[in-house]
Amino acid sequence: MSDDISVVALSGLGSDRAAEVRALIRDVPGYPHDPIVFRDITPLLADGEALRDVVEAFARLCEGSSDGATGHPVDVVAGMEARGFLLGAPLATRLGVGFVPLRKAGKLPPPVERVSYDLEYGSAAIELRTGTLPAGARVLLVDDVLATGGTAAAAAELVERCGGQVVAAAFLLELGGLGGRERLTGRVVETLLRVDDPASS
Ligand SMILES: O=P(O)(O)OC[C@H]1O[C@H](OP(=O)(O)OP(=O)(O)O)[C@H](O)[C@@H]1O
Ligand SMILES: Nc1ncnc2[nH]cnc12
């Protein structure tokens, strides 16, 4: 597939394994509507070894690695609803730190802080219950996909409004060309895989 050329370049997994993990993300053209190519991670989640490798690769981003890569030590992992929960919660368990869910609007009892944002295919708002984060907590944001960066920018704003300190934002898959990285300029952005999104060309 031509849009897979950059998978190898950005991988923290090792190039062969990265290609195998990439192959477990299903591309669904036209979902939820044209010209979106939906990147479905459910086959990857269903593969125990792939899920473990992804969680380990995220953990190495935090802990650093034997090849000299500097880590981002964190006190809390925060995951964006819903797919960020599926990767963020096992990562928090692996790191031995707490997990904070950044929930879609209307799911948490008050008092909450709320930030609204636009998506590649719609708009949404996320909330965090006031008082959930310890003041000054070092927070890693985790999600499956970085597309326009709207979700991650809103998540970072929400965490900071609630007293946390965003040390990095980590994604399984970056959709290059949709502006996500630019939207997060000034923040540390880590992605395990990247593809160039056809909707950007
Ligand atoms: O970079 P962006 O353009 O903001 O897009 C990325 C976000 O979109 C998807 O979530 P979605 O809102 O579809 O919710 P879901 O995880 O509940 O399916 C994805 O899981 C990211 O959270
Ligand atoms: N193309 C896409 N596939 C999966 N999740 C997304 N979130 C935003 N754009 C997406």
PDB file of C-alpha atoms in Angstrom, residues 9 53 68 100 126 134-135 144 176 193:
ATOM      1  CA  ALA A   9      10.559   5.464   9.389  1.00  0.00           C
ATOM      2  CA  ASP A  53       4.094  -4.953  21.945  1.00  0.00           C
ATOM      3  CA  GLY A  68      19.916   5.815  25.001  1.00  0.00           C
ATOM      4  CA  VAL A 100      -7.509   9.102  34.323  1.00  0.00           C
ATOM      5  CA  ILE A 126     -14.507  16.054  26.695  1.00  0.00           C
ATOM      6  CA  PRO A 134      -3.161  15.642  41.903  1.00  0.00           C
ATOM      7  CA  ALA A 135      -1.851  19.230  41.518  1.00  0.00           C
ATOM      8  CA  ASP A 144      -4.973   5.463  19.183  1.00  0.00           C
ATOM      9  CA  GLY A 176       0.173  12.520   8.371  1.00  0.00           C
ATOM     10  CA  LEU A 193       3.345   4.407  13.418  1.00  0.00           C
TER      11      LEU A 193
END
